[in-house]
Amino acid sequence: MEILNEISQLIQKGNAKLAPEKVKEALSSGISAETILNDALIQAMSVVGEKFKNNEIYVPEVLIAARAMKAALEVLKPILTETGVKPIGKVVIGTVKGDLHDIGKNLVAMMMTGSGLEVIDLGVDVAPEKFCEAVKNYSPQVVAMSALLTTTMPNMKTTIEKLQEQGLRDKVKVIVGGAPVTESFAKSIGADGYAPDAASAAEIAKKFVQGAA
Ligand code: B1M
């Protein structure tokens, strides 16, 4: 669809003003939020990632593309987080220590909210101690960690170890995800769950909250 391509191009070029406008236009023309998200927004960021990897663009361009992606995502947020029911459980989420990538984590948080969970978002660069503190303060059923860098993935393990050390590990289910994270990595660090994308992360969290997994 031409409009999806236009949105993708606007995000890739970092146009934070026009990208959200085009998303609104696509929605009013009847295209679903899910299609816009997957075929325009996420697609744009993977093109950006590929160009960055090949040194065709650099950090500033990635940063402005990310800003446009976030602006576009804001338009979809009310639809993705629509629920109308009382929260069925609580999730504490954050991007691990040393990692500043938050688009995927924000998406996971939105999908979780949309599936009826209360989400406490600790933001980015979240130290293991901060995850532990949040578990003590909010008593969630699930701790969700995101990592986008191979160098920060080990901080997921450190966080699980910290939870163990503080006697909190048995009180929560831990789920992990992010582009470089795999199911086998999740198992190797003792996480309870892994999800490759935001929708399945929400599904798993919901199952854990309902005690079905
Ligand atoms: Co960075 N970056 N970045 N970056 N960046 C990547 C991740 C990279 C793969 C690019 C590349 O080389 N191709 C590469 C990592 C290489 C590696 O470790 N293997 C990289 C690098 C190297 C870096 C820097 C080191 C660059 C530098 O400074 N030289 C630096 C590190 C900064 C830091 O964190 N300390 C850096 C910085 C940045 C920006 C700040 C410029 C910006 C982030 C802006 C922001 O997030 N606010 C940025 C961006 C935008 C990217 C790319 C291009 C796009 C990431 C993104 O938002 N994707 C990325 C390339 C890529 O991924 N193709 C790249 C869209 C998003 C929807 O997908 O986050 O994967 P994603 O989330 C997915 C799934 O992974 C999953 O759900 C989402 C989809 O539904 N998911 C979960 C995510 N979290 C989950 C948690 C779950 C379950 C599923 O359970 C809890």
Short mmCIF file of C-alpha atoms and ligand atoms in Angstrom, two decimals:
data_model
loop_
_atom_site.label_atom_id
_atom_site.label_comp_id
_atom_site.label_asym_id
_atom_site.label_seq_id
_atom_site.Cartn_x
_atom_site.Cartn_y
_atom_site.Cartn_z
CA MET A 1 0.00 0.00 0.00
CA GLU A 2 1.40 3.36 -1.06
CA ILE A 3 0.55 5.17 2.18
CA LEU A 4 2.47 2.61 4.25
CA ASN A 5 5.50 3.19 2.07
CA GLU A 6 5.09 6.96 2.51
CA ILE A 7 4.98 6.58 6.31
CA SER A 8 8.06 4.36 6.22
CA GLN A 9 9.94 6.90 4.08
CA LEU A 10 8.95 9.76 6.43
CA ILE A 11 10.25 7.81 9.43
CA GLN A 12 13.46 6.86 7.68
CA LYS A 13 14.02 10.55 6.84
CA GLY A 14 13.19 11.51 10.43
CA ASN A 15 10.16 13.66 9.67
CA ALA A 16 8.54 13.70 13.14
CA LYS A 17 5.90 16.18 11.99
CA LEU A 18 4.51 14.52 8.89
CA ALA A 19 4.90 10.88 9.95
CA PRO A 20 2.17 11.07 12.65
CA GLU A 21 -0.10 12.97 10.25
CA LYS A 22 0.23 10.22 7.66
CA VAL A 23 -0.46 7.58 10.32
CA LYS A 24 -3.71 9.40 11.17
CA GLU A 25 -4.58 9.48 7.47
CA ALA A 26 -3.88 5.74 7.13
CA LEU A 27 -6.07 4.97 10.14
CA SER A 28 -8.95 7.01 8.75
CA SER A 29 -8.65 5.22 5.43
CA GLY A 30 -9.37 1.99 7.32
CA ILE A 31 -5.90 0.46 7.60
CA SER A 32 -5.49 -1.33 10.94
CA ALA A 33 -3.11 -0.10 13.64
CA GLU A 34 -1.39 -3.49 13.51
CA THR A 35 -0.70 -3.22 9.78
CA ILE A 36 0.61 0.33 10.16
CA LEU A 37 2.81 -0.74 13.06
CA ASN A 38 4.31 -3.79 11.34
CA ASP A 39 4.42 -2.75 7.70
CA ALA A 40 5.39 0.91 8.10
CA LEU A 41 6.82 1.76 11.55
CA ILE A 42 8.79 -1.38 12.41
CA GLN A 43 9.69 -1.89 8.75
CA ALA A 44 11.17 1.64 8.65
CA MET A 45 13.34 0.98 11.69
CA SER A 46 14.69 -2.22 10.21
CA VAL A 47 15.72 -0.35 7.05
CA VAL A 48 17.37 2.27 9.27
CA GLY A 49 19.16 -0.48 11.20
CA GLU A 50 20.42 -2.07 7.99
CA LYS A 51 21.72 1.26 6.65
CA PHE A 52 23.38 1.98 9.98
CA LYS A 53 25.06 -1.41 9.96
CA ASN A 54 26.38 -0.75 6.45
CA ASN A 55 27.69 2.70 7.42
CA GLU A 56 25.31 4.39 5.00
CA ILE A 57 23.93 6.50 7.86
CA TYR A 58 25.23 7.37 11.33
CA VAL A 59 23.95 7.80 14.90
CA PRO A 60 22.40 11.29 14.38
CA GLU A 61 20.27 10.02 11.47
CA VAL A 62 19.25 6.95 13.49
CA LEU A 63 18.31 9.21 16.37
CA ILE A 64 16.06 11.45 14.28
CA ALA A 65 14.45 8.41 12.63
CA ALA A 66 13.78 7.04 16.13
CA ARG A 67 12.18 10.34 17.10
CA ALA A 68 9.86 10.18 14.08
CA MET A 69 9.03 6.54 14.90
CA LYS A 70 8.12 7.53 18.45
CA ALA A 71 5.91 10.39 17.23
CA ALA A 72 4.13 8.03 14.85
CA LEU A 73 3.76 5.41 17.58
CA GLU A 74 2.07 7.98 19.84
CA VAL A 75 -0.83 8.10 17.35
CA LEU A 76 -1.27 4.33 17.62
CA LYS A 77 -0.83 4.24 21.40
CA PRO A 78 -4.51 4.85 22.34
CA ILE A 79 -5.54 2.01 20.04
CA LEU A 80 -2.86 -0.41 21.20
CA THR A 81 -3.50 0.30 24.87
CA GLU A 82 -7.30 0.28 24.64
CA THR A 83 -8.72 -2.12 27.21
CA GLY A 84 -11.59 -0.85 29.31
CA VAL A 85 -11.24 -3.57 31.92
CA LYS A 86 -9.74 -3.53 35.40
CA PRO A 87 -6.05 -4.60 35.28
CA ILE A 88 -5.64 -8.35 35.74
CA GLY A 89 -2.10 -8.08 37.08
CA LYS A 90 1.08 -6.09 37.24
CA VAL A 91 4.28 -6.01 35.19
CA VAL A 92 7.48 -4.11 35.89
CA ILE A 93 9.34 -3.42 32.66
CA GLY A 94 12.63 -1.79 31.72
CA THR A 95 15.54 -1.75 29.32
CA VAL A 96 18.56 -3.19 31.09
CA LYS A 97 21.56 -1.32 32.43
CA GLY A 98 23.81 0.31 29.84
CA ASP A 99 21.14 0.15 27.14
CA LEU A 100 19.26 3.23 25.91
CA HIS A 101 17.03 1.61 23.25
CA ASP A 102 13.41 2.03 24.24
CA ILE A 103 11.19 1.81 21.16
CA GLY A 104 10.71 -1.96 21.37
CA LYS A 105 10.32 -1.82 25.15
CA ASN A 106 7.68 0.92 24.82
CA LEU A 107 5.85 -1.19 22.29
CA VAL A 108 5.89 -4.19 24.62
CA ALA A 109 4.55 -1.95 27.42
CA MET A 110 1.73 -0.70 25.16
CA MET A 111 0.74 -4.22 24.10
CA MET A 112 0.77 -5.37 27.71
CA THR A 113 -1.41 -2.44 28.76
CA GLY A 114 -3.72 -3.29 25.86
CA SER A 115 -4.06 -6.85 27.09
CA GLY A 116 -5.28 -5.72 30.49
CA LEU A 117 -2.08 -5.54 32.52
CA GLU A 118 -0.92 -2.65 34.68
CA VAL A 119 2.57 -1.72 33.50
CA ILE A 120 5.17 0.02 35.61
CA ASP A 121 7.78 1.31 33.19
CA LEU A 122 11.19 1.91 34.75
CA GLY A 123 12.58 3.37 31.52
CA VAL A 124 16.03 2.69 30.10
CA ASP A 125 19.46 1.91 31.61
CA VAL A 126 17.78 0.17 34.53
CA ALA A 127 20.24 -1.26 37.05
CA PRO A 128 19.56 -4.68 38.65
CA GLU A 129 19.08 -2.94 42.02
CA LYS A 130 16.37 -0.75 40.51
CA PHE A 131 14.46 -3.78 39.20
CA CYS A 132 14.70 -5.30 42.71
CA GLU A 133 13.50 -2.11 44.35
CA ALA A 134 10.51 -2.00 41.98
CA VAL A 135 9.61 -5.61 42.79
CA LYS A 136 9.61 -4.69 46.50
CA ASN A 137 7.61 -1.52 45.94
CA TYR A 138 5.00 -2.71 43.44
CA SER A 139 4.78 -6.50 43.98
CA PRO A 140 4.34 -7.34 40.28
CA GLN A 141 3.73 -10.88 39.05
CA VAL A 142 6.08 -10.33 36.11
CA VAL A 143 9.42 -8.61 35.51
CA ALA A 144 10.05 -7.87 31.82
CA MET A 145 13.49 -6.92 30.52
CA SER A 146 14.48 -5.63 27.11
CA ALA A 147 17.99 -5.47 25.59
CA LEU A 148 19.05 -4.38 22.11
CA LEU A 149 22.81 -4.68 22.45
CA THR A 150 24.81 -7.88 22.68
CA THR A 151 26.95 -6.06 25.25
CA THR A 152 23.99 -5.41 27.57
CA MET A 153 22.36 -8.85 27.34
CA PRO A 154 24.50 -10.14 30.26
CA ASN A 155 22.81 -7.53 32.46
CA MET A 156 19.63 -9.60 32.20
CA LYS A 157 21.47 -12.43 33.93
CA THR A 158 22.90 -10.05 36.52
CA THR A 159 19.39 -8.80 37.25
CA ILE A 160 18.07 -12.34 37.72
CA GLU A 161 20.98 -13.06 40.06
CA LYS A 162 20.24 -9.88 42.03
CA LEU A 163 16.57 -10.90 42.37
CA GLN A 164 17.77 -14.27 43.67
CA GLU A 165 20.21 -12.65 46.08
CA GLN A 166 17.48 -10.45 47.53
CA GLY A 167 15.03 -13.35 47.94
CA LEU A 168 12.70 -11.96 45.26
CA ARG A 169 13.21 -14.43 42.42
CA ASP A 170 10.41 -16.81 43.47
CA LYS A 171 7.91 -13.97 43.76
CA VAL A 172 8.02 -13.08 40.04
CA LYS A 173 8.17 -14.58 36.57
CA VAL A 174 10.93 -13.08 34.46
CA ILE A 175 10.50 -12.58 30.73
CA VAL A 176 13.16 -11.28 28.37
CA GLY A 177 13.34 -10.05 24.78
CA GLY A 178 14.88 -7.67 22.31
CA ALA A 179 16.49 -8.14 18.89
CA PRO A 180 19.64 -10.05 19.95
CA VAL A 181 17.90 -12.13 22.63
CA THR A 182 17.01 -15.74 21.80
CA GLU A 183 14.98 -18.44 23.47
CA SER A 184 18.11 -20.44 24.28
CA PHE A 185 19.78 -17.37 25.79
CA ALA A 186 16.67 -16.83 27.91
CA LYS A 187 16.86 -20.43 29.15
CA SER A 188 20.59 -20.20 29.81
CA ILE A 189 20.16 -17.24 32.16
CA GLY A 190 17.24 -18.81 34.01
CA ALA A 191 14.45 -16.57 32.66
CA ASP A 192 10.92 -18.01 32.76
CA GLY A 193 9.94 -16.76 29.33
CA TYR A 194 11.11 -15.29 26.07
CA ALA A 195 9.17 -13.47 23.37
CA PRO A 196 10.35 -12.45 19.91
CA ASP A 197 7.89 -9.57 19.58
CA ALA A 198 5.68 -7.24 21.56
CA ALA A 199 2.41 -9.07 20.95
CA SER A 200 3.77 -12.42 22.15
CA ALA A 201 5.44 -10.74 25.13
CA ALA A 202 2.02 -9.47 26.18
CA GLU A 203 0.51 -12.90 25.65
CA ILE A 204 3.14 -14.63 27.80
CA ALA A 205 2.88 -12.02 30.56
CA LYS A 206 -0.89 -12.45 30.62
CA LYS A 207 -0.52 -16.24 30.89
CA PHE A 208 1.93 -15.86 33.78
CA VAL A 209 -0.39 -13.46 35.59
CA GLN A 210 -3.29 -15.86 35.17
CA GLY A 211 -1.11 -18.72 36.38
CA ALA A 212 -1.64 -20.58 33.14
CA ALA A 213 2.00 -20.99 32.15
CO1 B1M B 1 21.25 1.40 18.19
N1 B1M B 1 21.98 -0.35 17.74
N2 B1M B 1 22.89 1.87 19.05
N3 B1M B 1 20.40 3.11 18.44
N4 B1M B 1 19.81 0.81 17.03
C1 B1M B 1 20.99 -1.33 17.10
C2 B1M B 1 20.31 -2.18 18.18
C3 B1M B 1 21.97 -2.16 16.17
C4 B1M B 1 21.50 -3.61 15.88
C5 B1M B 1 22.21 -1.38 14.86
C6 B1M B 1 23.08 -2.12 13.86
O1 B1M B 1 24.28 -2.15 14.02
N5 B1M B 1 22.48 -2.71 12.86
C7 B1M B 1 23.31 -2.09 16.99
C8 B1M B 1 23.52 -3.22 18.02
C9 B1M B 1 24.58 -4.22 17.60
C10 B1M B 1 24.68 -5.30 18.61
O2 B1M B 1 24.83 -5.12 19.77
N6 B1M B 1 24.58 -6.50 18.11
C11 B1M B 1 23.18 -0.73 17.66
C12 B1M B 1 24.27 0.01 18.18
C13 B1M B 1 25.65 -0.56 17.91
C14 B1M B 1 24.10 1.22 18.89
C15 B1M B 1 25.20 2.10 19.54
C16 B1M B 1 26.30 1.34 20.27
C17 B1M B 1 25.74 3.00 18.41
C18 B1M B 1 26.89 3.91 18.78
O3 B1M B 1 26.76 4.74 19.63
N7 B1M B 1 27.97 3.69 18.10
C19 B1M B 1 24.37 2.99 20.50
C20 B1M B 1 24.23 2.37 21.91
C21 B1M B 1 23.54 3.30 22.88
C22 B1M B 1 23.17 2.57 24.15
O4 B1M B 1 22.12 1.95 24.21
N8 B1M B 1 24.02 2.59 25.14
C23 B1M B 1 23.06 3.01 19.80
C24 B1M B 1 22.17 4.06 19.85
C25 B1M B 1 20.96 4.13 19.19
C26 B1M B 1 20.07 5.38 19.18
C27 B1M B 1 20.06 6.13 20.51
C28 B1M B 1 20.59 6.30 18.09
C29 B1M B 1 18.69 4.76 18.73
C30 B1M B 1 17.77 4.39 19.91
C31 B1M B 1 16.67 5.39 20.15
C32 B1M B 1 15.67 4.87 21.14
O5 B1M B 1 15.40 3.68 21.29
N9 B1M B 1 15.07 5.83 21.83
C33 B1M B 1 19.13 3.46 18.06
C34 B1M B 1 18.29 2.70 17.18
C35 B1M B 1 16.97 3.32 16.82
C36 B1M B 1 18.68 1.43 16.68
C37 B1M B 1 17.98 0.56 15.62
C38 B1M B 1 18.27 1.19 14.26
C39 B1M B 1 16.48 0.36 15.73
C40 B1M B 1 15.99 -0.19 17.08
C41 B1M B 1 14.50 -0.10 17.15
O6 B1M B 1 13.94 0.80 17.75
N10 B1M B 1 13.81 -1.01 16.41
C42 B1M B 1 18.71 -0.84 15.84
C43 B1M B 1 18.76 -1.68 14.57
C44 B1M B 1 17.67 -2.74 14.51
O7 B1M B 1 17.14 -3.17 15.50
N11 B1M B 1 17.40 -3.19 13.33
C45 B1M B 1 19.92 -0.45 16.55
C46 B1M B 1 12.36 -1.02 16.32
C47 B1M B 1 11.78 -1.77 17.53
C48 B1M B 1 10.26 -1.85 17.40
O8 B1M B 1 12.31 -3.08 17.50
O9 B1M B 1 13.57 -2.75 19.69
O10 B1M B 1 13.92 -4.83 18.27
P1 B1M B 1 13.03 -3.76 18.78
O11 B1M B 1 11.80 -4.43 19.52
C49 B1M B 1 11.12 -5.53 18.95
C50 B1M B 1 11.61 -6.90 19.45
O12 B1M B 1 13.00 -6.94 19.67
C51 B1M B 1 10.76 -7.16 20.65
O13 B1M B 1 9.53 -6.46 20.40
C52 B1M B 1 9.69 -5.45 19.42
C53 B1M B 1 8.80 -5.74 18.21
O14 B1M B 1 7.53 -6.09 18.49
N12 B1M B 1 11.21 -6.77 21.99
C54 B1M B 1 10.84 -7.52 23.07
C55 B1M B 1 11.91 -5.73 22.43
N13 B1M B 1 12.03 -5.77 23.77
C56 B1M B 1 11.37 -6.86 24.19
C57 B1M B 1 11.15 -7.38 25.48
C58 B1M B 1 10.39 -8.55 25.59
C59 B1M B 1 9.90 -9.20 24.46
C60 B1M B 1 10.11 -8.69 23.20
O15 B1M B 1 10.11 -9.14 26.76
C61 B1M B 1 10.32 -8.43 27.94
#
